[in-house]
CSV table of C-alpha atoms and ligand atoms in Angstrom, one decimal:
chain,number,residue,atom,x,y,z
D,1313,UNK,CA,-56.8,-45.1,-13.4
D,1314,UNK,CA,-53.7,-47.1,-13.9
D,1315,UNK,CA,-52.8,-44.9,-16.9
D,1316,UNK,CA,-53.4,-41.8,-14.8
D,1317,UNK,CA,-51.0,-43.1,-12.1
D,1318,UNK,CA,-48.5,-44.0,-14.7
D,1319,UNK,CA,-48.6,-40.6,-16.3
D,1320,UNK,CA,-48.3,-38.9,-12.9
D,1321,UNK,CA,-45.2,-41.1,-12.2
D,1322,UNK,CA,-43.8,-40.3,-15.5
D,1323,UNK,CA,-44.3,-36.6,-14.8
D,1324,UNK,CA,-42.6,-36.9,-11.4
D,1325,UNK,CA,-39.7,-38.8,-12.9
D,1326,UNK,CA,-39.1,-36.2,-15.5
D,1327,UNK,CA,-39.2,-33.5,-12.9
D,1328,UNK,CA,-36.7,-35.4,-10.8
D,1329,UNK,CA,-34.3,-36.1,-13.6
D,1330,UNK,CA,-33.7,-32.8,-15.3
D,1331,UNK,CA,-33.8,-29.1,-14.8
D,1332,UNK,CA,-34.4,-26.4,-17.3
D,1333,UNK,CA,-31.7,-23.7,-17.6
D,1334,UNK,CA,-32.3,-20.5,-19.5
D,1335,UNK,CA,-29.5,-18.2,-20.7
D,1336,UNK,CA,-30.8,-14.7,-21.6
D,1337,UNK,CA,-28.6,-12.1,-23.2
D,1338,UNK,CA,-30.1,-8.8,-22.1
D,1339,UNK,CA,-27.0,-6.9,-23.3
D,1340,UNK,CA,-27.5,-4.5,-26.1
D,1341,UNK,CA,-24.8,-6.3,-28.1
D,1342,UNK,CA,-24.1,-9.9,-29.2
D,1343,UNK,CA,-22.2,-12.2,-26.9
D,1344,UNK,CA,-21.1,-15.8,-27.3
D,1345,UNK,CA,-22.0,-17.8,-24.1
D,1346,UNK,CA,-19.9,-20.8,-23.4
D,1347,UNK,CA,-20.3,-23.8,-21.2
D,1348,UNK,CA,-17.9,-26.2,-19.6
D,1349,UNK,CA,-18.3,-29.3,-17.4
D,1350,UNK,CA,-15.4,-30.7,-15.4
D,1351,UNK,CA,-15.7,-34.2,-16.6
D,1352,UNK,CA,-13.3,-35.5,-13.9
D,1353,UNK,CA,-16.0,-34.5,-11.4
D,1354,UNK,CA,-19.0,-36.0,-13.2
D,1355,UNK,CA,-20.2,-37.2,-16.5
D,1356,UNK,CA,-23.6,-35.6,-16.6
D,1357,UNK,CA,-23.6,-32.8,-19.2
D,1358,UNK,CA,-26.3,-30.4,-20.4
D,1359,UNK,CA,-28.2,-31.2,-23.6
D,1360,UNK,CA,-26.8,-28.2,-25.5
D,1361,UNK,CA,-23.7,-27.1,-27.4
D,1362,UNK,CA,-20.8,-25.9,-25.3
D,1363,UNK,CA,-20.9,-22.5,-27.1
D,1364,UNK,CA,-23.3,-20.4,-29.1
D,1365,UNK,CA,-24.0,-17.0,-30.4
D,1366,UNK,CA,-26.6,-14.9,-28.5
D,1367,UNK,CA,-28.0,-11.8,-30.2
D,1368,UNK,CA,-29.2,-8.9,-28.0
D,1369,UNK,CA,-32.4,-9.7,-26.0
D,1370,UNK,CA,-32.5,-13.3,-27.0
D,1371,UNK,CA,-32.6,-16.4,-24.8
D,1372,UNK,CA,-32.1,-20.1,-25.1
D,1373,UNK,CA,-33.4,-22.9,-22.8
D,1374,UNK,CA,-32.1,-26.4,-22.5
D,1375,UNK,CA,-32.2,-29.4,-20.2
D,1376,UNK,CA,-29.6,-30.0,-17.6
D,1377,UNK,CA,-29.3,-33.3,-15.7
D,1378,UNK,CA,-30.2,-32.7,-12.1
D,1379,UNK,CA,-26.8,-34.0,-11.0
D,1380,UNK,CA,-24.8,-31.6,-13.1
D,1381,UNK,CA,-21.5,-31.3,-11.3
D,1382,UNK,CA,-18.8,-28.6,-11.6
D,1383,UNK,CA,-20.5,-26.9,-14.5
D,1384,UNK,CA,-20.0,-23.4,-15.5
D,1385,UNK,CA,-21.4,-20.9,-18.0
D,1386,UNK,CA,-19.7,-17.6,-19.0
D,1387,UNK,CA,-20.0,-15.0,-21.7
D,1388,UNK,CA,-17.5,-14.1,-24.4
D,1389,UNK,CA,-17.2,-10.7,-26.0
D,1390,UNK,CA,-16.0,-9.5,-29.4
D,1391,UNK,CA,-15.5,-12.9,-30.9
D,1392,UNK,CA,-14.2,-13.8,-34.4
D,1393,UNK,CA,-14.2,-17.5,-35.1
D,1394,UNK,CA,-12.5,-17.2,-38.4
D,1395,UNK,CA,-9.4,-16.9,-36.3
D,1396,UNK,CA,-7.9,-20.4,-36.2
D,1397,UNK,CA,-5.3,-20.2,-33.5
D,1398,UNK,CA,-5.0,-18.1,-30.4
D,1399,UNK,CA,-7.7,-15.9,-28.8
D,1400,UNK,CA,-11.0,-16.0,-30.8
D,1401,UNK,CA,-12.7,-13.5,-28.4
D,1402,UNK,CA,-11.5,-10.4,-26.5
D,1403,UNK,CA,-12.7,-12.0,-23.3
D,1404,UNK,CA,-13.5,-15.5,-22.2
D,1405,UNK,CA,-12.3,-17.4,-25.2
D,1406,UNK,CA,-11.8,-21.1,-25.1
D,1407,UNK,CA,-10.0,-23.9,-26.9
D,1408,UNK,CA,-12.3,-25.1,-29.7
D,1409,UNK,CA,-13.7,-22.0,-31.2
D,1410,UNK,CA,-17.5,-21.3,-31.1
D,1411,UNK,CA,-18.0,-24.6,-29.2
D,1412,UNK,CA,-15.6,-25.1,-26.4
D,1413,UNK,CA,-13.6,-28.3,-26.3
D,1414,UNK,CA,-15.3,-30.6,-23.8
D,1415,UNK,CA,-11.9,-31.4,-22.1
D,1416,UNK,CA,-9.8,-28.3,-22.5
D,1417,UNK,CA,-12.2,-25.5,-23.3
D,1418,UNK,CA,-12.3,-24.1,-19.8
D,1419,UNK,CA,-12.1,-20.5,-20.8
D,1420,UNK,CA,-9.4,-17.8,-20.5
D,1421,UNK,CA,-9.5,-14.8,-18.2
D,1422,UNK,CA,-11.0,-12.3,-17.7
D,1423,UNK,CA,-14.5,-13.6,-17.6
D,1424,UNK,CA,-17.4,-13.5,-15.1
D,1425,UNK,CA,-18.4,-17.1,-14.5
D,1426,UNK,CA,-21.6,-18.7,-13.2
D,1427,UNK,CA,-21.0,-22.0,-11.6
D,1428,UNK,CA,-23.2,-24.9,-10.5
D,1429,UNK,CA,-23.1,-28.2,-8.8
D,1430,UNK,CA,-26.5,-29.7,-8.6
D,1431,UNK,CA,-27.3,-32.3,-5.9
D,1432,UNK,CA,-24.0,-31.7,-4.1
D,1433,UNK,CA,-23.4,-32.4,-0.4
D,1434,UNK,CA,-26.4,-32.7,1.8
D,1435,UNK,CA,-28.8,-32.7,-1.2
D,1436,UNK,CA,-28.1,-29.0,-2.0
D,1437,UNK,CA,-27.6,-27.3,-5.3
D,1438,UNK,CA,-24.5,-25.0,-5.0
D,1439,UNK,CA,-24.2,-22.0,-7.3
D,1440,UNK,CA,-22.3,-18.7,-7.5
D,1441,UNK,CA,-21.5,-15.9,-9.8
D,1442,UNK,CA,-17.8,-15.3,-9.6
D,1443,UNK,CA,-16.6,-11.8,-10.1
D,1444,UNK,CA,-13.1,-13.0,-9.9
D,1445,UNK,CA,-12.3,-16.7,-10.3
D,1446,UNK,CA,-13.7,-20.1,-10.3
D,1447,UNK,CA,-12.9,-20.3,-6.6
D,1448,UNK,CA,-16.1,-21.8,-5.2
D,1449,UNK,CA,-15.9,-25.1,-7.0
D,1450,UNK,CA,-12.2,-25.4,-6.3
D,1451,UNK,CA,-12.5,-24.5,-2.6
D,1452,UNK,CA,-15.7,-26.3,-1.7
D,1453,UNK,CA,-14.1,-29.6,-2.4
D,1454,UNK,CA,-16.7,-30.4,-4.9
D,1455,UNK,CA,-14.1,-30.9,-7.5
D,1456,UNK,CA,-10.6,-29.7,-8.3
D,1457,UNK,CA,-9.8,-27.4,-11.1
D,1458,UNK,CA,-6.5,-25.7,-12.0
D,1459,UNK,CA,-6.5,-22.2,-10.5
D,1460,UNK,CA,-5.5,-20.1,-13.4
D,1461,UNK,CA,-8.5,-20.8,-15.7
D,1462,UNK,CA,-11.3,-18.3,-15.7
D,1463,UNK,CA,-11.2,-15.3,-13.5
D,1464,UNK,CA,-11.7,-11.6,-13.5
D,1465,UNK,CA,-14.8,-10.0,-14.9
D,1466,UNK,CA,-16.2,-9.2,-18.3
D,1467,UNK,CA,-20.0,-9.0,-18.1
D,1468,UNK,CA,-22.6,-8.3,-15.4
D,1469,UNK,CA,-24.6,-11.4,-14.7
D,1470,UNK,CA,-27.3,-12.7,-12.4
D,1471,UNK,CA,-28.4,-16.2,-11.5
D,1472,UNK,CA,-32.1,-16.4,-10.6
D,1473,UNK,CA,-34.4,-19.4,-10.0
D,1474,UNK,CA,-38.0,-20.3,-9.9
D,1475,UNK,CA,-38.2,-21.6,-6.3
D,1476,UNK,CA,-37.3,-18.5,-4.3
D,1477,UNK,CA,-33.8,-19.5,-3.5
D,1478,UNK,CA,-31.3,-16.6,-3.3
D,1479,UNK,CA,-30.2,-14.6,-6.3
D,1480,UNK,CA,-26.4,-14.6,-7.0
D,1481,UNK,CA,-24.3,-12.4,-9.2
D,1482,UNK,CA,-23.9,-8.7,-9.9
D,1483,UNK,CA,-25.6,-6.2,-12.1
D,1484,UNK,CA,-22.8,-3.6,-11.9
D,1485,UNK,CA,-20.7,-3.1,-15.0
D,1486,UNK,CA,-17.2,-3.3,-13.4
D,1487,UNK,CA,-15.2,-2.6,-16.6
D,1488,UNK,CA,-15.5,1.2,-16.7
D,1489,UNK,CA,-15.0,1.6,-13.0
D,1490,UNK,CA,-12.2,-1.0,-12.6
D,1491,UNK,CA,-9.0,0.3,-11.0
D,1492,UNK,CA,-6.4,1.0,-13.7
D,1493,UNK,CA,-3.8,-1.7,-12.6
D,1494,UNK,CA,-6.4,-4.4,-13.3
D,1495,UNK,CA,-8.5,-2.8,-16.0
D,1496,UNK,CA,-8.9,-4.3,-19.5
D,1497,UNK,CA,-8.8,-5.6,-22.0
D,1498,UNK,CA,-10.1,-2.7,-24.1
D,1499,UNK,CA,-12.2,-3.0,-27.3
D,1500,UNK,CA,-11.3,-1.3,-30.6
D,1501,UNK,CA,-13.0,1.9,-29.3
D,1502,UNK,CA,-10.9,1.9,-26.2
D,1503,UNK,CA,-13.8,0.8,-23.9
D,1504,UNK,CA,-12.7,-1.4,-21.0
D,1505,UNK,CA,-14.7,-4.7,-21.4
D,1506,UNK,CA,-12.9,-6.5,-18.6
D,1507,UNK,CA,-11.4,-6.3,-15.1
D,1508,UNK,CA,-8.9,-8.8,-14.0
D,1509,UNK,CA,-8.5,-10.2,-10.5
D,1510,UNK,CA,-5.2,-9.2,-8.8
D,1511,UNK,CA,-4.2,-12.8,-9.2
D,1512,UNK,CA,-4.8,-12.9,-13.0
D,1513,UNK,CA,-3.1,-9.6,-13.4
D,1514,UNK,CA,-0.1,-11.1,-11.5
D,1515,UNK,CA,0.2,-7.9,-9.4
D,1516,UNK,CA,2.5,-9.6,-6.9
D,1517,UNK,CA,4.7,-11.2,-9.5
D,1518,UNK,CA,4.6,-14.9,-8.5
D,1519,UNK,CA,1.3,-16.8,-9.1
D,1520,UNK,CA,2.8,-19.9,-7.5
D,1521,UNK,CA,3.3,-18.2,-4.1
D,1522,UNK,CA,0.8,-15.3,-4.0
D,1523,UNK,CA,-1.4,-13.7,-1.4
D,1524,UNK,CA,-3.6,-12.5,-4.3
D,1525,UNK,CA,-4.0,-16.1,-5.7
D,1526,UNK,CA,-4.0,-17.9,-2.3
D,1527,UNK,CA,-1.3,-20.1,-3.6
D,1528,UNK,CA,2.0,-21.5,-2.2
D,1529,UNK,CA,2.4,-20.4,1.5
D,1530,UNK,CA,-0.9,-18.6,1.2
D,1531,UNK,CA,-3.0,-21.6,0.3
D,1532,UNK,CA,-5.3,-21.8,3.4
D,1533,UNK,CA,-8.1,-19.7,4.7
D,1534,UNK,CA,-5.9,-18.8,7.6
D,1535,UNK,CA,-3.0,-17.6,5.5
D,1536,UNK,CA,-5.0,-16.0,2.8
D,1537,UNK,CA,-7.4,-13.5,4.4
D,1538,UNK,CA,-9.4,-11.3,2.1
D,1539,UNK,CA,-7.5,-8.3,3.6
D,1540,UNK,CA,-4.4,-9.6,1.8
D,1541,UNK,CA,-6.0,-9.8,-1.6
D,1542,UNK,CA,-5.5,-6.6,-3.6
D,1543,UNK,CA,-8.8,-5.0,-4.9
D,1544,UNK,CA,-10.9,-7.5,-3.0
D,1545,UNK,CA,-13.0,-4.7,-1.6
D,1546,UNK,CA,-13.5,-3.2,-5.0
D,1547,UNK,CA,-15.0,-6.5,-6.2
D,1548,UNK,CA,-16.9,-7.3,-3.1
D,1549,UNK,CA,-18.0,-3.7,-2.4
D,1550,UNK,CA,-19.5,-3.4,-5.9
D,1551,UNK,CA,-20.7,-7.0,-6.1
D,1552,UNK,CA,-21.5,-8.2,-2.6
D,1553,UNK,CA,-23.2,-11.4,-3.8
D,1554,UNK,CA,-20.4,-12.7,-5.9
D,1555,UNK,CA,-17.5,-15.0,-5.2
D,1556,UNK,CA,-14.6,-12.6,-5.0
D,1557,UNK,CA,-11.6,-14.5,-3.8
D,1558,UNK,CA,-10.5,-18.1,-3.1
D,1559,UNK,CA,-11.9,-18.3,0.4
D,1560,UNK,CA,-14.9,-16.1,0.1
D,1561,UNK,CA,-17.4,-18.6,1.6
D,1562,UNK,CA,-16.6,-16.9,4.9
D,1563,UNK,CA,-18.3,-13.7,3.7
D,1564,UNK,CA,-21.6,-15.6,3.8
D,1565,UNK,CA,-22.6,-14.0,0.5
D,1566,UNK,CA,-20.5,-15.8,-2.0
D,1567,UNK,CA,-21.6,-19.4,-2.4
D,1568,UNK,CA,-25.4,-20.0,-2.5
D,1569,UNK,CA,-27.4,-23.1,-1.9
D,1570,UNK,CA,-30.8,-24.3,-2.8
D,1571,UNK,CA,-32.4,-27.6,-1.6
D,1572,UNK,CA,-32.1,-30.1,-4.5
D,1573,UNK,CA,-35.5,-31.4,-3.6
D,1574,UNK,CA,-37.0,-28.2,-4.9
D,1575,UNK,CA,-35.8,-29.1,-8.4
D,1576,UNK,CA,-35.0,-25.4,-9.2
D,1577,UNK,CA,-34.8,-24.2,-12.8
D,1578,UNK,CA,-32.2,-21.6,-13.2
D,1579,UNK,CA,-31.9,-18.5,-15.4
D,1580,UNK,CA,-28.6,-16.8,-16.1
D,1581,UNK,CA,-29.1,-13.3,-17.4
D,1582,UNK,CA,-26.2,-11.3,-18.9
D,1583,UNK,CA,-26.5,-7.5,-18.4
D,1584,UNK,CA,-29.5,-7.8,-16.1
S,1311,NAG,C1,-25.6,-38.5,-12.8
S,1311,NAG,O1,-26.6,-39.4,-13.2
S,1311,NAG,C2,-26.2,-40.2,-14.3
S,1311,NAG,C3,-27.4,-41.0,-14.7
S,1311,NAG,O2,-28.0,-41.7,-13.6
S,1311,NAG,C4,-25.0,-41.1,-13.9
S,1311,NAG,O3,-24.5,-41.9,-15.0
S,1311,NAG,C5,-23.8,-40.2,-13.4
S,1311,NAG,O4,-22.8,-41.0,-12.9
S,1311,NAG,C6,-24.4,-39.3,-12.3
S,1311,NAG,N1,-23.4,-38.5,-11.6
S,1311,NAG,C7,-22.6,-37.5,-12.3
S,1311,NAG,C8,-21.8,-36.7,-11.3
S,1311,NAG,O5,-22.5,-37.4,-13.4
S,1312,NAG,C1,-11.7,-11.9,-38.2
S,1312,NAG,O1,-10.5,-12.4,-38.3
S,1312,NAG,C2,-10.0,-12.6,-39.6
S,1312,NAG,C3,-8.7,-13.4,-39.6
S,1312,NAG,O2,-7.8,-12.8,-38.7
S,1312,NAG,C4,-9.8,-11.2,-40.2
S,1312,NAG,O3,-9.4,-11.3,-41.6
S,1312,NAG,C5,-11.2,-10.5,-40.2
S,1312,NAG,O4,-11.1,-9.2,-40.7
S,1312,NAG,C6,-11.8,-10.5,-38.8
S,1312,NAG,N1,-13.1,-10.0,-38.8
S,1312,NAG,C7,-13.5,-9.0,-38.1
S,1312,NAG,C8,-15.0,-8.6,-38.2
S,1312,NAG,O5,-12.8,-8.4,-37.3
């Protein structure tokens, strides 16, 4: 009896202390997923390398502490890690090579990013799939990250879970339909594998004071409406459940929550 109670407690404890994340590459080509934790926001990190190769139709699962804070996973395309300096991938490359540097390996645009803060405010998990920027984490006050890190789009991705919380992300491949001013980069066959945000593409010429970047005199929700962000409606129209600009919480379909008590396990699928 005592042993039984003990084992039940042990079971509850392990449920409460970790989640299982699965990253599935459903793309018909190899990608190199990458993972980063903002260590200034929290020290809990997943029990897995910060970058790996994912062959088509393969998945990995790993344990994530249930208070993972300001974590992100994205996919990299067309990598070559024999390159020793500069971009190692056509999209989403990071400092460090295959495994991103834990402190500086935040990723370089354009890249679609999935972001999580587990056990955030009010015992909620927060998560989003960002079609254009790591805005959510920045703007939700969960932590601060420099604005010009990962943004734009390079792969369709969806975040699902096992407890019926909302699905985030976008299954549409935006590269081929991306408007030409923000389209690219292009692979060796000329195929567009990415689509930059107007901010990342620097369309208005001054990233430090930009309506597209919500920076400088445009750095509040009031001074940076989505109507002032070029190509916002392209991203949000094609990918309504993604985080498409700095203050996209107001759309009601950008940042998702799931009660932390449900101990959700999450699956991130590339090319769903
Ligand atoms: C998460 O839990 C661990 C272990 O209890 C703790 O050391 C850490 O400070 C917690 N918070 C974050 C954000 O890492
Ligand atoms: C990878 O990069 C190295 C160094 O630039 C180059 O010699 C090699 O051809 C590249 N490999 C592929 C498959 O592109």
